[in-house]
């Protein structure tokens, strides 16, 4: 088995101090976004840590009664989104835009069962959904929360050539114009570019939930029943090469969560964060 050592990025405790939980996201420039949460008297305090050019920018969000799962920049402000809505608890609007002082500017609903949220420089908001969603599978909203793209309509316009999404396992908004998705049940990789699309079937990886992409190469994280592995797939010749990820000690890095966007990949092992740039990875193998 081939192996590769990603770059150690940082430890969350060194960055964030006291917190109960955290999530990692990537912005449209490939920068890490760390969202921490601390429960206090039944409410939740969140902080956003944005890592740009060696600088850490911190946004503190006032106490709210629900938990946020995703944080993305939107112009000079921040979009925070909860994965679920809860009619019984009155949580219908699960997306809020905050300014950098933590003031809420706007709120709206993206629907229930959100799997991922990724914004673009032009303030397009791409949202993917897992299989408990009854309304959407992949959507795009503008910064006012108005729906501008619905994947189910897109499928119908393709004369059903593009397969429907049962569960969107992975989303990668690679640029303003180009979005890639990988999804259940047959796990195609689909490239969406404005009104055009390209379908890559028979991907030899099933169950991955994040990927990085550069030119004709896609780097997937663990598939089903795997630990500590990454898989390099060539869209040009439909070939696959697998690698073990190693930590600083040369041991298998059995990472937990990982996120990919564009050519960047961040891996989480406990509270240690690791960075893999696909461009550098391809040069090294």
GROMACS .gro file of C-alpha atoms in nm:
model
  285
    1UNK     CA    1   0.000   0.000   0.000
    2UNK     CA    2   0.127   0.348  -0.087
    3UNK     CA    3   0.131   0.609   0.188
    4UNK     CA    4   0.138   0.985   0.229
    5UNK     CA    5   0.194   1.231   0.516
    6UNK     CA    6  -0.035   1.535   0.504
    7UNK     CA    7   0.082   1.859   0.664
    8UNK     CA    8   0.000   1.907   1.032
    9UNK     CA    9  -0.208   2.226   1.043
   10UNK     CA   10  -0.288   2.287   1.410
   11UNK     CA   11  -0.461   2.155   1.720
   12UNK     CA   12  -0.809   2.289   1.787
   13UNK     CA   13  -0.742   2.343   2.158
   14UNK     CA   14  -0.445   2.563   2.069
   15UNK     CA   15  -0.669   2.771   1.844
   16UNK     CA   16  -1.003   2.788   2.019
   17UNK     CA   17  -0.952   2.729   2.389
   18UNK     CA   18  -1.255   2.605   2.582
   19UNK     CA   19  -1.536   2.455   2.374
   20UNK     CA   20  -1.770   2.155   2.372
   21UNK     CA   21  -1.762   2.063   2.004
   22UNK     CA   22  -1.639   2.188   1.669
   23UNK     CA   23  -1.691   2.154   1.294
   24UNK     CA   24  -1.458   2.230   1.006
   25UNK     CA   25  -1.547   2.383   0.669
   26UNK     CA   26  -1.352   2.532   0.376
   27UNK     CA   27  -1.421   2.870   0.213
   28UNK     CA   28  -1.419   2.954  -0.159
   29UNK     CA   29  -1.044   3.031  -0.152
   30UNK     CA   30  -0.951   2.702   0.015
   31UNK     CA   31  -0.906   2.853   0.362
   32UNK     CA   32  -1.006   2.661   0.673
   33UNK     CA   33  -1.312   2.771   0.869
   34UNK     CA   34  -1.340   2.637   1.225
   35UNK     CA   35  -1.679   2.662   1.398
   36UNK     CA   36  -1.679   2.596   1.773
   37UNK     CA   37  -1.973   2.556   2.006
   38UNK     CA   38  -2.016   2.580   2.381
   39UNK     CA   39  -2.340   2.506   2.563
   40UNK     CA   40  -2.435   2.752   2.834
   41UNK     CA   41  -2.760   2.741   3.033
   42UNK     CA   42  -2.944   2.554   2.759
   43UNK     CA   43  -2.828   2.788   2.484
   44UNK     CA   44  -2.528   2.776   2.250
   45UNK     CA   45  -2.235   3.010   2.202
   46UNK     CA   46  -2.052   2.984   1.870
   47UNK     CA   47  -1.722   3.120   1.745
   48UNK     CA   48  -1.596   3.126   1.389
   49UNK     CA   49  -1.220   3.107   1.331
   50UNK     CA   50  -1.118   3.196   0.975
   51UNK     CA   51  -0.758   3.124   0.871
   52UNK     CA   52  -0.640   3.356   0.592
   53UNK     CA   53  -0.276   3.414   0.491
   54UNK     CA   54  -0.138   3.317   0.830
   55UNK     CA   55  -0.390   3.534   1.015
   56UNK     CA   56  -0.675   3.405   1.232
   57UNK     CA   57  -0.993   3.612   1.223
   58UNK     CA   58  -1.245   3.547   1.500
   59UNK     CA   59  -1.619   3.617   1.492
   60UNK     CA   60  -1.820   3.566   1.811
   61UNK     CA   61  -2.187   3.484   1.772
   62UNK     CA   62  -2.431   3.578   2.052
   63UNK     CA   63  -2.611   3.304   2.242
   64UNK     CA   64  -2.883   3.121   2.048
   65UNK     CA   65  -3.119   2.838   2.140
   66UNK     CA   66  -3.005   2.605   1.860
   67UNK     CA   67  -2.683   2.460   1.730
   68UNK     CA   68  -2.513   2.569   1.407
   69UNK     CA   69  -2.337   2.313   1.189
   70UNK     CA   70  -2.191   2.516   0.901
   71UNK     CA   71  -2.014   2.852   0.866
   72UNK     CA   72  -1.932   3.021   0.536
   73UNK     CA   73  -1.828   3.374   0.437
   74UNK     CA   74  -2.078   3.574   0.237
   75UNK     CA   75  -1.935   3.906   0.118
   76UNK     CA   76  -1.797   4.072   0.432
   77UNK     CA   77  -2.045   3.883   0.653
   78UNK     CA   78  -2.092   3.525   0.775
   79UNK     CA   79  -2.360   3.269   0.704
   80UNK     CA   80  -2.431   3.015   0.979
   81UNK     CA   81  -2.663   2.723   0.913
   82UNK     CA   82  -2.822   2.446   1.119
   83UNK     CA   83  -2.853   2.108   0.953
   84UNK     CA   84  -3.205   2.049   1.080
   85UNK     CA   85  -3.528   2.239   1.112
   86UNK     CA   86  -3.773   2.161   1.391
   87UNK     CA   87  -4.133   2.271   1.353
   88UNK     CA   88  -4.217   2.156   1.706
   89UNK     CA   89  -3.940   2.372   1.853
   90UNK     CA   90  -4.016   2.665   1.624
   91UNK     CA   91  -3.688   2.635   1.432
   92UNK     CA   92  -3.810   2.688   1.078
   93UNK     CA   93  -3.549   2.941   0.965
   94UNK     CA   94  -3.220   2.754   0.998
   95UNK     CA   95  -2.987   3.002   0.824
   96UNK     CA   96  -2.870   3.335   0.965
   97UNK     CA   97  -2.635   3.598   0.824
   98UNK     CA   98  -2.421   3.778   1.083
   99UNK     CA   99  -2.188   4.072   1.043
  100UNK     CA  100  -1.835   4.047   1.182
  101UNK     CA  101  -1.951   4.204   1.510
  102UNK     CA  102  -2.199   3.919   1.558
  103UNK     CA  103  -2.514   4.114   1.474
  104UNK     CA  104  -2.785   3.913   1.298
  105UNK     CA  105  -2.869   4.074   0.963
  106UNK     CA  106  -3.109   3.829   0.802
  107UNK     CA  107  -3.256   3.484   0.853
  108UNK     CA  108  -3.427   3.233   0.624
  109UNK     CA  109  -3.487   2.862   0.571
  110UNK     CA  110  -3.285   2.627   0.352
  111UNK     CA  111  -3.499   2.326   0.442
  112UNK     CA  112  -3.432   2.023   0.659
  113UNK     CA  113  -3.161   1.754   0.649
  114UNK     CA  114  -2.870   1.962   0.521
  115UNK     CA  115  -2.549   1.773   0.449
  116UNK     CA  116  -2.323   2.061   0.343
  117UNK     CA  117  -2.320   2.434   0.269
  118UNK     CA  118  -2.067   2.611   0.044
  119UNK     CA  119  -2.075   2.975  -0.067
  120UNK     CA  120  -1.901   3.148  -0.359
  121UNK     CA  121  -1.741   3.491  -0.395
  122UNK     CA  122  -2.053   3.606  -0.579
  123UNK     CA  123  -2.267   3.501  -0.279
  124UNK     CA  124  -2.423   3.193  -0.434
  125UNK     CA  125  -2.513   2.951  -0.155
  126UNK     CA  126  -2.496   2.583  -0.255
  127UNK     CA  127  -2.671   2.342  -0.020
  128UNK     CA  128  -2.670   1.962  -0.036
  129UNK     CA  129  -2.903   1.731   0.156
  130UNK     CA  130  -2.904   1.382   0.301
  131UNK     CA  131  -3.181   1.128   0.261
  132UNK     CA  132  -3.420   1.265   0.526
  133UNK     CA  133  -3.493   1.575   0.319
  134UNK     CA  134  -3.842   1.579   0.171
  135UNK     CA  135  -3.799   1.896  -0.035
  136UNK     CA  136  -3.451   1.919  -0.185
  137UNK     CA  137  -3.145   1.716  -0.285
  138UNK     CA  138  -2.914   1.993  -0.411
  139UNK     CA  139  -3.008   2.360  -0.420
  140UNK     CA  140  -2.859   2.701  -0.474
  141UNK     CA  141  -2.986   3.017  -0.305
  142UNK     CA  142  -2.890   3.381  -0.341
  143UNK     CA  143  -2.788   3.595  -0.044
  144UNK     CA  144  -3.153   3.688   0.018
  145UNK     CA  145  -3.236   3.319   0.064
  146UNK     CA  146  -3.423   3.293  -0.268
  147UNK     CA  147  -3.395   2.959  -0.449
  148UNK     CA  148  -3.207   2.996  -0.780
  149UNK     CA  149  -3.134   2.630  -0.865
  150UNK     CA  150  -3.311   2.304  -0.787
  151UNK     CA  151  -3.141   1.978  -0.883
  152UNK     CA  152  -3.467   1.792  -0.937
  153UNK     CA  153  -3.567   2.046  -1.202
  154UNK     CA  154  -3.218   2.012  -1.351
  155UNK     CA  155  -3.265   1.635  -1.380
  156UNK     CA  156  -3.596   1.679  -1.559
  157UNK     CA  157  -3.437   1.924  -1.804
  158UNK     CA  158  -3.172   1.660  -1.882
  159UNK     CA  159  -3.452   1.422  -1.984
  160UNK     CA  160  -3.359   1.219  -1.676
  161UNK     CA  161  -3.011   1.144  -1.811
  162UNK     CA  162  -2.867   1.280  -1.487
  163UNK     CA  163  -2.964   1.040  -1.207
  164UNK     CA  164  -3.166   1.170  -0.914
  165UNK     CA  165  -2.998   1.212  -0.576
  166UNK     CA  166  -3.112   0.980  -0.296
  167UNK     CA  167  -2.849   1.109  -0.052
  168UNK     CA  168  -2.583   1.365  -0.146
  169UNK     CA  169  -2.269   1.221   0.013
  170UNK     CA  170  -2.024   1.490  -0.104
  171UNK     CA  171  -2.034   1.839  -0.254
  172UNK     CA  172  -1.742   2.037  -0.400
  173UNK     CA  173  -1.813   2.388  -0.527
  174UNK     CA  174  -1.486   2.418  -0.716
  175UNK     CA  175  -1.547   2.762  -0.871
  176UNK     CA  176  -1.818   3.018  -0.943
  177UNK     CA  177  -1.932   2.815  -1.242
  178UNK     CA  178  -1.841   2.456  -1.159
  179UNK     CA  179  -1.996   2.226  -0.898
  180UNK     CA  180  -1.923   1.857  -0.844
  181UNK     CA  181  -2.143   1.614  -0.652
  182UNK     CA  182  -2.104   1.247  -0.557
  183UNK     CA  183  -2.409   1.067  -0.433
  184UNK     CA  184  -2.607   0.760  -0.338
  185UNK     CA  185  -2.715   0.516  -0.463
  186UNK     CA  186  -2.492   0.437  -0.762
  187UNK     CA  187  -2.227   0.696  -0.662
  188UNK     CA  188  -2.172   0.879  -0.990
  189UNK     CA  189  -1.954   1.189  -0.994
  190UNK     CA  190  -2.151   1.463  -1.168
  191UNK     CA  191  -2.005   1.791  -1.289
  192UNK     CA  192  -2.253   2.078  -1.319
  193UNK     CA  193  -2.147   2.385  -1.517
  194UNK     CA  194  -2.428   2.634  -1.572
  195UNK     CA  195  -2.683   2.437  -1.778
  196UNK     CA  196  -2.434   2.172  -1.885
  197UNK     CA  197  -2.333   1.853  -1.710
  198UNK     CA  198  -2.090   1.564  -1.733
  199UNK     CA  199  -2.146   1.227  -1.566
  200UNK     CA  200  -1.867   0.995  -1.452
  201UNK     CA  201  -2.015   0.654  -1.380
  202UNK     CA  202  -1.859   0.340  -1.235
  203UNK     CA  203  -1.643   0.528  -0.986
  204UNK     CA  204  -1.444   0.253  -0.807
  205UNK     CA  205  -1.509   0.408  -0.463
  206UNK     CA  206  -1.839   0.379  -0.275
  207UNK     CA  207  -1.939   0.564   0.039
  208UNK     CA  208  -1.686   0.848   0.041
  209UNK     CA  209  -1.822   1.170   0.191
  210UNK     CA  210  -1.561   1.427   0.081
  211UNK     CA  211  -1.326   1.482  -0.209
  212UNK     CA  212  -1.076   1.728  -0.354
  213UNK     CA  213  -1.046   1.783  -0.729
  214UNK     CA  214  -0.784   1.921  -0.967
  215UNK     CA  215  -0.797   1.895  -1.345
  216UNK     CA  216  -0.873   1.528  -1.421
  217UNK     CA  217  -0.790   1.396  -1.074
  218UNK     CA  218  -1.024   1.341  -0.781
  219UNK     CA  219  -0.901   1.250  -0.434
  220UNK     CA  220  -1.167   1.073  -0.225
  221UNK     CA  221  -1.160   1.009   0.149
  222UNK     CA  222  -1.255   0.677   0.310
  223UNK     CA  223  -1.517   0.466   0.138
  224UNK     CA  224  -1.743   0.224   0.320
  225UNK     CA  225  -1.580   0.019   0.600
  226UNK     CA  226  -1.241   0.191   0.563
  227UNK     CA  227  -1.012   0.385   0.794
  228UNK     CA  228  -0.712   0.604   0.725
  229UNK     CA  229  -0.726   0.579   0.347
  230UNK     CA  230  -0.750   0.814   0.051
  231UNK     CA  231  -0.817   0.717  -0.311
  232UNK     CA  232  -0.682   0.899  -0.617
  233UNK     CA  233  -0.915   0.861  -0.913
  234UNK     CA  234  -0.834   0.960  -1.271
  235UNK     CA  235  -1.138   1.078  -1.466
  236UNK     CA  236  -0.934   1.044  -1.784
  237UNK     CA  237  -0.873   0.669  -1.769
  238UNK     CA  238  -1.105   0.556  -1.486
  239UNK     CA  239  -0.812   0.430  -1.277
  240UNK     CA  240  -0.776   0.427  -0.898
  241UNK     CA  241  -0.472   0.433  -0.670
  242UNK     CA  242  -0.512   0.404  -0.293
  243UNK     CA  243  -0.295   0.542  -0.013
  244UNK     CA  244  -0.267   0.516   0.364
  245UNK     CA  245  -0.250   0.854   0.538
  246UNK     CA  246   0.023   0.879   0.801
  247UNK     CA  247   0.058   1.107   1.102
  248UNK     CA  248   0.378   1.284   1.209
  249UNK     CA  249   0.505   0.963   1.373
  250UNK     CA  250   0.454   0.760   1.057
  251UNK     CA  251   0.153   0.578   1.202
  252UNK     CA  252  -0.174   0.525   1.015
  253UNK     CA  253  -0.383   0.841   1.049
  254UNK     CA  254  -0.728   0.699   1.125
  255UNK     CA  255  -0.893   1.033   1.076
  256UNK     CA  256  -1.253   1.103   1.171
  257UNK     CA  257  -1.418   1.383   0.981
  258UNK     CA  258  -1.266   1.537   0.669
  259UNK     CA  259  -1.373   1.814   0.432
  260UNK     CA  260  -1.273   1.883   0.073
  261UNK     CA  261  -1.321   2.180  -0.155
  262UNK     CA  262  -1.143   2.267  -0.476
  263UNK     CA  263  -0.800   2.107  -0.447
  264UNK     CA  264  -0.782   2.130  -0.066
  265UNK     CA  265  -0.850   1.858   0.190
  266UNK     CA  266  -0.855   1.895   0.570
  267UNK     CA  267  -0.855   1.587   0.792
  268UNK     CA  268  -0.947   1.572   1.161
  269UNK     CA  269  -0.800   1.321   1.405
  270UNK     CA  270  -0.935   1.390   1.753
  271UNK     CA  271  -0.847   1.762   1.779
  272UNK     CA  272  -0.551   1.761   1.541
  273UNK     CA  273  -0.608   1.905   1.194
  274UNK     CA  274  -0.411   1.808   0.884
  275UNK     CA  275  -0.396   1.972   0.541
  276UNK     CA  276  -0.351   1.805   0.204
  277UNK     CA  277  -0.320   2.012  -0.113
  278UNK     CA  278  -0.396   1.794  -0.414
  279UNK     CA  279  -0.157   1.991  -0.633
  280UNK     CA  280   0.134   1.917  -0.397
  281UNK     CA  281   0.018   1.559  -0.354
  282UNK     CA  282   0.025   1.492  -0.729
  283UNK     CA  283   0.377   1.634  -0.755
  284UNK     CA  284   0.500   1.404  -0.477
  285UNK     CA  285   0.377   1.069  -0.606
   0.00000   0.00000   0.00000
